[in-house]
Amino acid sequence: MEQAFWQERWQNDQLGFHLPFVHPILTRFLAGYALPAGARVFVPLCGKTLDIGWLLDQGYRVVGAELSERAVSQLFAELGVEPQIDAWKGGRRFCHGALTVYQGDIFALEPVDLGAVALVYDRAALVALPAAMRQAYVAQLRALSDGAPQLLISFEYDPQEMDGPPFPVLPDELERLYGGSHTLAELSRKDVIANQQRFREAGVTRFVEVAWRLTPAV
């Protein structure tokens, strides 16, 4: 997926992927991870998700990675805070209190940039990437988080009916990507096609949202 594609989506406010509410999967399942107060949650390709404000309100530290500077600026503006901004080798770093967002190339990040990660919350990152990029992304995510547990949201639909993004990522692919480092447990499964107007209008008959718990393998 070319970076220009996502930059254009943000520039033109084509934000069908942005939810105007905190994701119910996060609020439903986060407690099951029993994170200590002040634990660091990494949110890759975070956009301006309202989930970040909710995580901060729960007392966690949050590190995000996001390509679009417009998205990051809007995130901090909507939180009502003025970030400190400085450069890093992949772009610009925005910081305020318990929130740090690295704007730029996620593949330029290094573990030292994040610090110890207690949880990766992949709400819209893996499904935003075409198949050819997913293995490299997963390898980078494992390196950045030292193989931390994950709360991962995936989608399942017939790609013959419509192409993404978001793309369908099926259980067998998740097992190929993560099976060597994590055990996968399905937390929930729900057909949300009623809420996916663009996919519905394209003729997609089912659009299943699946929540996964990824636990580091022993």
Short mmCIF file of C-alpha atoms in Angstrom, two decimals:
data_model
loop_
_atom_site.label_atom_id
_atom_site.label_comp_id
_atom_site.label_asym_id
_atom_site.label_seq_id
_atom_site.Cartn_x
_atom_site.Cartn_y
_atom_site.Cartn_z
CA MET A 1 0.00 0.00 0.00
CA GLU A 2 1.59 3.25 -1.12
CA GLN A 3 2.00 5.87 1.60
CA ALA A 4 0.48 8.41 -0.79
CA PHE A 5 -2.81 6.49 -0.69
CA TRP A 6 -3.26 7.07 3.05
CA GLN A 7 -1.96 10.61 2.92
CA GLU A 8 -4.59 11.38 0.29
CA ARG A 9 -7.33 9.76 2.35
CA TRP A 10 -6.51 12.00 5.31
CA GLN A 11 -6.05 15.09 3.17
CA ASN A 12 -9.48 14.58 1.59
CA ASP A 13 -11.17 13.56 4.86
CA GLN A 14 -12.04 10.14 3.42
CA LEU A 15 -12.16 8.63 6.88
CA GLY A 16 -14.68 5.82 6.67
CA PHE A 17 -12.31 3.76 8.83
CA HIS A 18 -12.43 6.29 11.69
CA LEU A 19 -14.99 5.45 14.37
CA PRO A 20 -16.79 8.29 16.17
CA PHE A 21 -16.80 6.26 19.38
CA VAL A 22 -14.47 4.16 21.50
CA HIS A 23 -14.29 0.66 20.07
CA PRO A 24 -16.49 -1.71 22.11
CA ILE A 25 -14.00 -4.54 21.62
CA LEU A 26 -11.40 -2.51 23.52
CA THR A 27 -13.71 -1.61 26.39
CA ARG A 28 -15.03 -5.17 26.60
CA PHE A 29 -11.79 -7.12 26.56
CA LEU A 30 -8.99 -4.92 27.88
CA ALA A 31 -9.61 -5.83 31.52
CA GLY A 32 -8.83 -9.47 30.67
CA TYR A 33 -5.19 -8.54 30.11
CA ALA A 34 -4.82 -7.34 33.72
CA LEU A 35 -2.40 -4.58 32.81
CA PRO A 36 -0.80 -2.77 35.75
CA ALA A 37 -1.41 0.93 36.25
CA GLY A 38 0.82 3.00 34.00
CA ALA A 39 1.50 0.14 31.59
CA ARG A 40 2.46 1.14 28.07
CA VAL A 41 0.07 0.27 25.22
CA PHE A 42 1.32 0.48 21.64
CA VAL A 43 -1.26 1.40 18.98
CA PRO A 44 0.20 0.95 15.47
CA LEU A 45 -1.25 3.01 12.59
CA CYS A 46 -3.39 4.75 15.17
CA GLY A 47 -4.94 7.56 13.15
CA LYS A 48 -6.86 9.84 15.51
CA THR A 49 -8.77 7.03 17.20
CA LEU A 50 -10.85 7.91 20.25
CA ASP A 51 -9.53 4.70 21.79
CA ILE A 52 -6.33 6.55 22.72
CA GLY A 53 -8.15 9.06 24.92
CA TRP A 54 -10.02 6.22 26.59
CA LEU A 55 -6.77 4.34 27.29
CA LEU A 56 -5.25 7.48 28.78
CA ASP A 57 -8.33 7.92 30.98
CA GLN A 58 -7.80 4.38 32.31
CA GLY A 59 -4.35 5.41 33.52
CA TYR A 60 -2.20 3.81 30.82
CA ARG A 61 0.65 5.27 28.85
CA VAL A 62 0.12 5.14 25.08
CA VAL A 63 2.57 5.12 22.21
CA GLY A 64 1.13 5.43 18.73
CA ALA A 65 2.58 5.21 15.24
CA GLU A 66 0.87 7.01 12.37
CA LEU A 67 1.90 8.00 8.87
CA SER A 68 -0.28 11.09 8.49
CA GLU A 69 0.80 14.30 10.20
CA ARG A 70 -2.74 15.62 9.70
CA ALA A 71 -4.13 12.67 11.65
CA VAL A 72 -1.70 13.17 14.53
CA SER A 73 -2.37 16.90 14.73
CA GLN A 74 -6.12 16.25 14.82
CA LEU A 75 -5.66 13.59 17.50
CA PHE A 76 -3.95 16.00 19.90
CA ALA A 77 -6.34 18.83 19.02
CA GLU A 78 -9.34 16.64 19.79
CA LEU A 79 -7.73 15.65 23.08
CA GLY A 80 -7.45 19.37 23.81
CA VAL A 81 -3.71 19.37 24.46
CA GLU A 82 -0.69 21.01 22.84
CA PRO A 83 2.04 18.47 22.09
CA GLN A 84 5.76 18.98 22.21
CA ILE A 85 7.06 18.19 18.72
CA ASP A 86 10.56 17.15 17.76
CA ALA A 87 12.24 15.21 14.99
CA TRP A 88 13.11 11.53 14.88
CA LYS A 89 14.74 9.66 12.03
CA GLY A 90 11.43 8.49 10.55
CA GLY A 91 9.46 11.73 10.86
CA ARG A 92 8.23 13.79 13.81
CA ARG A 93 7.47 12.82 17.41
CA PHE A 94 4.49 14.35 19.21
CA CYS A 95 4.43 14.13 23.03
CA HIS A 96 2.15 15.27 25.81
CA GLY A 97 1.93 13.68 29.24
CA ALA A 98 1.42 9.94 28.92
CA LEU A 99 0.95 10.04 25.14
CA THR A 100 3.66 9.82 22.48
CA VAL A 101 2.91 9.44 18.79
CA TYR A 102 5.58 8.80 16.18
CA GLN A 103 4.45 10.35 12.93
CA GLY A 104 6.17 8.86 9.92
CA ASP A 105 7.45 5.46 8.84
CA ILE A 106 6.63 2.71 11.35
CA PHE A 107 9.46 0.63 9.89
CA ALA A 108 11.96 3.26 11.03
CA LEU A 109 10.98 2.78 14.68
CA GLU A 110 13.27 0.89 17.04
CA PRO A 111 12.46 -0.79 20.36
CA VAL A 112 14.33 1.92 22.27
CA ASP A 113 11.90 4.50 20.88
CA LEU A 114 8.94 2.79 22.54
CA GLY A 115 10.35 1.40 25.76
CA ALA A 116 8.78 -1.65 27.41
CA VAL A 117 5.40 -2.46 25.82
CA ALA A 118 2.81 -4.31 27.91
CA LEU A 119 0.19 -4.66 25.15
CA VAL A 120 -0.15 -4.10 21.42
CA TYR A 121 -3.62 -2.95 20.43
CA ASP A 122 -3.93 -3.57 16.68
CA ARG A 123 -7.31 -2.07 15.95
CA ALA A 124 -6.88 -1.21 12.26
CA ALA A 125 -3.27 -1.79 11.23
CA LEU A 126 -2.89 -5.35 9.98
CA VAL A 127 -6.18 -5.15 8.06
CA ALA A 128 -5.03 -1.93 6.37
CA LEU A 129 -2.06 -3.65 4.75
CA PRO A 130 -2.11 -5.77 1.59
CA ALA A 131 -0.94 -9.36 1.93
CA ALA A 132 2.55 -8.63 0.58
CA MET A 133 3.31 -6.26 3.47
CA ARG A 134 1.89 -8.21 6.39
CA GLN A 135 4.83 -10.48 7.17
CA ALA A 136 7.26 -7.55 7.37
CA TYR A 137 4.79 -5.59 9.49
CA VAL A 138 4.32 -8.46 11.94
CA ALA A 139 8.08 -8.95 12.23
CA GLN A 140 8.50 -5.23 12.99
CA LEU A 141 5.69 -5.31 15.53
CA ARG A 142 7.23 -8.28 17.34
CA ALA A 143 10.61 -6.55 17.42
CA LEU A 144 9.19 -3.27 18.70
CA SER A 145 7.12 -4.88 21.45
CA ASP A 146 9.45 -7.77 22.38
CA GLY A 147 6.63 -10.14 21.48
CA ALA A 148 4.12 -8.56 23.89
CA PRO A 149 0.51 -9.77 24.12
CA GLN A 150 -1.91 -8.32 21.60
CA LEU A 151 -5.54 -7.41 21.25
CA LEU A 152 -6.08 -7.71 17.50
CA ILE A 153 -9.13 -6.94 15.41
CA SER A 154 -9.46 -8.62 12.01
CA PHE A 155 -12.14 -8.77 9.33
CA GLU A 156 -13.48 -11.62 7.24
CA TYR A 157 -15.36 -11.14 3.97
CA ASP A 158 -15.26 -12.46 0.41
CA PRO A 159 -12.54 -10.55 -1.50
CA GLN A 160 -14.26 -11.55 -4.74
CA GLU A 161 -17.14 -9.27 -3.74
CA MET A 162 -14.90 -6.26 -3.02
CA ASP A 163 -11.27 -5.40 -2.48
CA GLY A 164 -10.00 -3.54 0.59
CA PRO A 165 -8.73 -1.78 2.51
CA PRO A 166 -9.60 -2.87 5.07
CA PHE A 167 -8.61 -6.29 3.82
CA PRO A 168 -9.87 -9.67 5.01
CA VAL A 169 -7.35 -11.53 7.16
CA LEU A 170 -8.47 -15.08 7.86
CA PRO A 171 -7.54 -17.32 10.82
CA ASP A 172 -5.15 -19.49 8.82
CA GLU A 173 -3.16 -16.42 7.78
CA LEU A 174 -3.06 -15.13 11.35
CA GLU A 175 -1.71 -18.52 12.40
CA ARG A 176 1.00 -18.34 9.72
CA LEU A 177 1.94 -14.81 10.76
CA TYR A 178 1.84 -15.22 14.53
CA GLY A 179 1.78 -18.95 15.28
CA GLY A 180 5.54 -19.12 15.81
CA SER A 181 5.53 -16.47 18.53
CA HIS A 182 2.01 -16.36 20.00
CA THR A 183 -0.96 -18.53 20.75
CA LEU A 184 -4.19 -17.21 19.26
CA ALA A 185 -7.58 -17.28 20.98
CA GLU A 186 -10.75 -15.93 19.40
CA LEU A 187 -12.55 -13.56 21.78
CA SER A 188 -15.58 -12.58 19.72
CA ARG A 189 -17.04 -12.78 16.23
CA LYS A 190 -19.81 -10.59 14.82
CA ASP A 191 -21.17 -9.83 11.36
CA VAL A 192 -21.21 -6.02 11.19
CA ILE A 193 -22.19 -5.61 7.52
CA ALA A 194 -25.15 -3.46 8.63
CA ASN A 195 -22.63 -0.82 9.75
CA GLN A 196 -20.47 -0.99 6.60
CA GLN A 197 -22.31 1.12 4.04
CA ARG A 198 -19.48 1.21 1.49
CA PHE A 199 -19.12 -2.57 1.54
CA ARG A 200 -22.88 -3.11 1.54
CA GLU A 201 -23.32 -0.89 -1.50
CA ALA A 202 -20.57 -2.81 -3.27
CA GLY A 203 -22.50 -6.03 -2.80
CA VAL A 204 -20.57 -7.57 0.08
CA THR A 205 -22.91 -10.04 1.78
CA ARG A 206 -21.10 -10.53 5.10
CA PHE A 207 -18.43 -8.53 6.91
CA VAL A 208 -17.33 -10.27 10.08
CA GLU A 209 -15.37 -8.47 12.78
CA VAL A 210 -13.24 -10.82 14.87
CA ALA A 211 -11.38 -10.01 18.09
CA TRP A 212 -8.29 -12.06 18.91
CA ARG A 213 -6.14 -12.42 22.00
CA LEU A 214 -2.52 -13.14 21.14
CA THR A 215 -0.50 -14.49 24.06
CA PRO A 216 3.28 -14.94 23.84
CA ALA A 217 4.13 -18.59 23.36
CA VAL A 218 6.01 -20.22 26.21
#
